[in-house]
C-alpha cells in the first residue's frame, strides 16, 4: 500500500542573495496510512514551512512531495486547490467557523465547494458531527458552543470529505485544559478507526498522543522516533 505522504529531499528557499533563507534543508519522510505523527520545532525550525507544503499551501523549491500517490510539487494553483479540498482535512488553531451559521452548515461547506448535492451534504455532515460527538449540536451556531465544541466542529468539517490526511496545526492552542483533552480524545479515536493524522504542535503533552514524533531544527529533521 502506498504511503499517504512521501517527501523526498524537499528544500524551501525564500529570497535570494544576501536575503536568502533556507527554511527547509533537504527534508525526507514517509507517513503510512493510519499513522499518527506529531511534528515539533521551535520558532525558525521550518515547522510552519513544512506544514504549508504538506497542506499544499506552498510548493517546495526543490524535491518531490507525493500526497496519496499524487506528485503535488508539480501541480498548478488550480489543481493544488482541488487536492486541498479533496485529499486534506485541515484543522487550525483558530476554528475558522462562519458566524451566525449552524454547525451543520459549517461542516457542509467543503462539500458545497465540491459540488455535492444538498441531501448528500447534509447526510455526510451529520455523520461527521456524530463522529466527534456533536450530533445533538448540529443546529447550534458557533457563539452557542464552547471553544472545545467549536474545534470539534472544525474537526468534523475536516473529516467530511473523507480526506487521505487530517492535518492539524496547533489545534489545541486556543483551548483550556478540559477542551484540549476533549479534542485530543477525538483525534485518538479517529486514529484508532484508521485515520491518518499529522499534528503540528509545540506542546509535549499534545505530541505524546501521537504514535510518532518528528522534531525539526534549522530546517532539518533531527529526531524521528516511534512513540507507540
C-alpha positions in Angstrom: 0.0 0.0 0.0 1.4 3.4 -1.0 2.2 5.9 1.8 -0.1 8.9 2.4 2.9 11.2 2.5 6.1 10.6 0.6 8.5 13.6 0.9 11.9 13.3 -0.9 14.7 15.7 -0.2 12.4 18.8 0.0 14.1 22.1 0.2 12.4 25.5 0.5 14.4 28.8 0.0 12.9 32.3 0.4 14.6 35.3 -1.1 18.0 35.3 -2.8 21.5 36.6 -2.4 22.1 38.2 0.9 18.5 37.9 1.9 18.3 34.1 1.1 16.7 32.0 3.9 16.8 28.2 3.7 13.7 27.2 5.6 13.9 23.5 4.7 17.3 21.9 4.0 16.5 18.5 2.4 13.7 17.0 4.4 12.7 13.4 3.6 10.0 11.4 5.3 7.1 9.0 4.7 3.9 8.7 6.6 2.0 5.4 6.2 -1.8 5.2 6.1 -3.2 5.1 9.6 -0.2 6.7 11.3 -0.5 9.5 13.8 2.5 11.8 13.6 3.4 14.9 15.7 5.8 17.4 14.3 7.6 19.7 16.8 10.0 22.5 16.5 10.8 25.9 17.9 10.3 29.2 16.0 12.5 29.2 12.9 12.8 25.5 12.8 11.0 25.1 9.5 7.9 23.6 11.1 5.4 26.1 9.7 7.1 25.9 6.2 6.8 22.1 6.3 3.1 22.4 7.3 2.4 24.7 4.5 4.0 22.3 2.0 2.2 19.3 3.4 -1.1 21.2 3.2 -0.4 22.2 -0.4 -0.5 25.9 0.7 3.1 26.3 -0.7 5.3 24.3 -3.0 8.9 23.3 -2.4 11.9 25.0 -4.2 13.2 21.5 -5.0 12.5 17.9 -4.1 9.3 15.9 -4.5 6.2 15.6 -2.4 3.7 12.8 -3.2 0.3 13.0 -1.4 -1.6 9.8 -1.6 0.4 9.0 -4.8 -0.1 12.4 -6.4 3.1 14.4 -7.1 1.7 17.7 -5.8 5.1 19.5 -6.2 4.3 19.7 -9.9 0.7 20.9 -9.8 -0.5 24.4 -10.8 -2.6 26.5 -8.5 -6.0 25.2 -9.7 -5.0 21.6 -9.2 -3.4 22.3 -5.9 -6.8 23.8 -4.7 -8.5 20.6 -5.8 -6.1 18.5 -3.9 -6.5 20.6 -0.8 -10.3 20.3 -1.0 -10.4 16.5 -1.7 -7.4 14.9 0.0 -6.6 17.1 3.0 -8.8 17.9 6.0 -7.4 21.0 7.8 -7.8 21.8 11.5 -6.3 25.2 12.6 -5.7 26.8 15.9 -8.3 29.4 15.0 -11.6 27.5 14.5 -12.4 29.4 11.3 -16.1 28.8 11.6 -18.7 31.0 9.9 -20.6 33.1 12.5 -24.4 33.0 12.5 -24.3 29.7 10.6 -25.2 26.4 12.1 -22.6 23.7 13.0 -24.2 21.5 10.3 -23.8 24.2 7.6 -20.2 24.9 8.6 -19.4 21.2 8.2 -21.2 21.0 4.9 -19.0 23.8 3.4 -16.2 21.8 1.8 -18.8 19.6 0.2 -20.6 22.6 -1.2 -17.4 23.8 -2.8 -17.0 20.3 -4.3 -20.5 20.5 -5.8 -22.1 17.7 -3.7 -25.9 17.8 -3.7 -27.6 19.2 -0.6 -29.2 16.0 0.6 -25.9 14.1 0.4 -24.0 17.1 2.0 -26.4 17.0 5.0 -26.1 13.2 5.4 -22.3 13.3 5.4 -22.1 16.4 7.6 -24.4 14.8 10.2 -22.3 11.7 10.1 -19.1 13.7 10.7 -20.7 15.6 13.6 -21.6 12.2 15.1 -18.0 11.1 14.8 -16.9 14.0 17.0 -19.8 13.6 19.5 -21.8 16.7 18.4 -24.8 15.3 16.6 -27.1 17.0 19.1 -25.4 20.4 18.4 -25.9 20.3 14.7 -28.3 23.3 14.8 -26.2 25.5 17.1 -24.2 28.5 15.9 -20.6 28.9 16.9 -21.4 31.5 19.6 -23.7 28.9 21.2 -20.8 26.4 21.5 -17.8 26.3 23.8 -14.3 26.6 22.4 -13.8 22.9 22.6 -17.1 22.2 20.8 -16.2 24.7 18.1 -12.9 23.0 17.5 -14.7 19.6 17.3 -17.0 21.1 14.7 -13.8 22.2 12.8 -12.6 18.6 13.1 -15.9 17.3 11.7 -15.5 19.8 8.8 -12.0 18.4 8.1 -13.4 14.8 8.0 -16.5 15.4 5.9 -14.6 15.0 2.5 -13.1 11.6 3.7 -9.6 13.0 3.2 -6.4 10.9 2.9 -4.8 13.2 5.5 -6.0 15.1 8.5 -3.5 18.0 9.0 -3.9 19.8 12.4 -1.9 23.0 13.1 -1.7 23.7 16.8 -5.4 22.6 17.2 -5.4 23.0 20.9 -3.6 26.3 21.1 -6.7 28.3 22.0 -8.3 25.8 24.3 -8.4 25.3 28.1 -7.3 22.0 29.6 -10.6 20.2 29.5 -11.4 21.3 26.0 -7.9 20.2 24.9 -8.5 16.8 26.4 -11.8 16.5 24.6 -10.3 17.4 21.2 -7.3 15.1 21.6 -9.7 12.3 22.6 -11.4 12.8 19.3 -8.1 12.6 17.4 -7.2 9.5 19.3 -10.5 7.9 18.5 -10.2 8.9 14.8 -6.7 7.4 14.5 -7.9 4.1 16.1 -10.5 4.0 13.4 -7.8 4.2 10.7 -7.5 8.0 10.0 -4.0 9.3 9.1 -3.2 12.4 11.3 -0.3 14.8 11.2 -0.3 17.2 14.1 1.8 20.3 14.3 2.4 21.3 17.9 4.9 22.9 20.3 3.3 21.2 23.4 4.9 17.9 24.5 1.7 16.8 26.2 -0.2 17.1 22.9 2.6 15.4 20.9 2.5 12.5 23.4 -0.9 11.4 21.9 0.8 10.6 18.6 2.4 7.3 17.6 5.5 9.0 16.1 7.4 12.2 16.9 9.4 14.2 14.4 11.4 17.2 15.5 12.8 19.9 13.3 15.8 22.2 14.0 17.1 24.7 11.4 15.2 23.1 8.5 16.3 19.6 9.2 14.8 16.5 10.8 16.9 15.8 13.9 14.6 13.3 15.6 12.1 10.7 14.1 11.0 8.5 16.9 8.3 5.9 17.2 6.4 6.5 20.5 3.8 3.7 20.3 
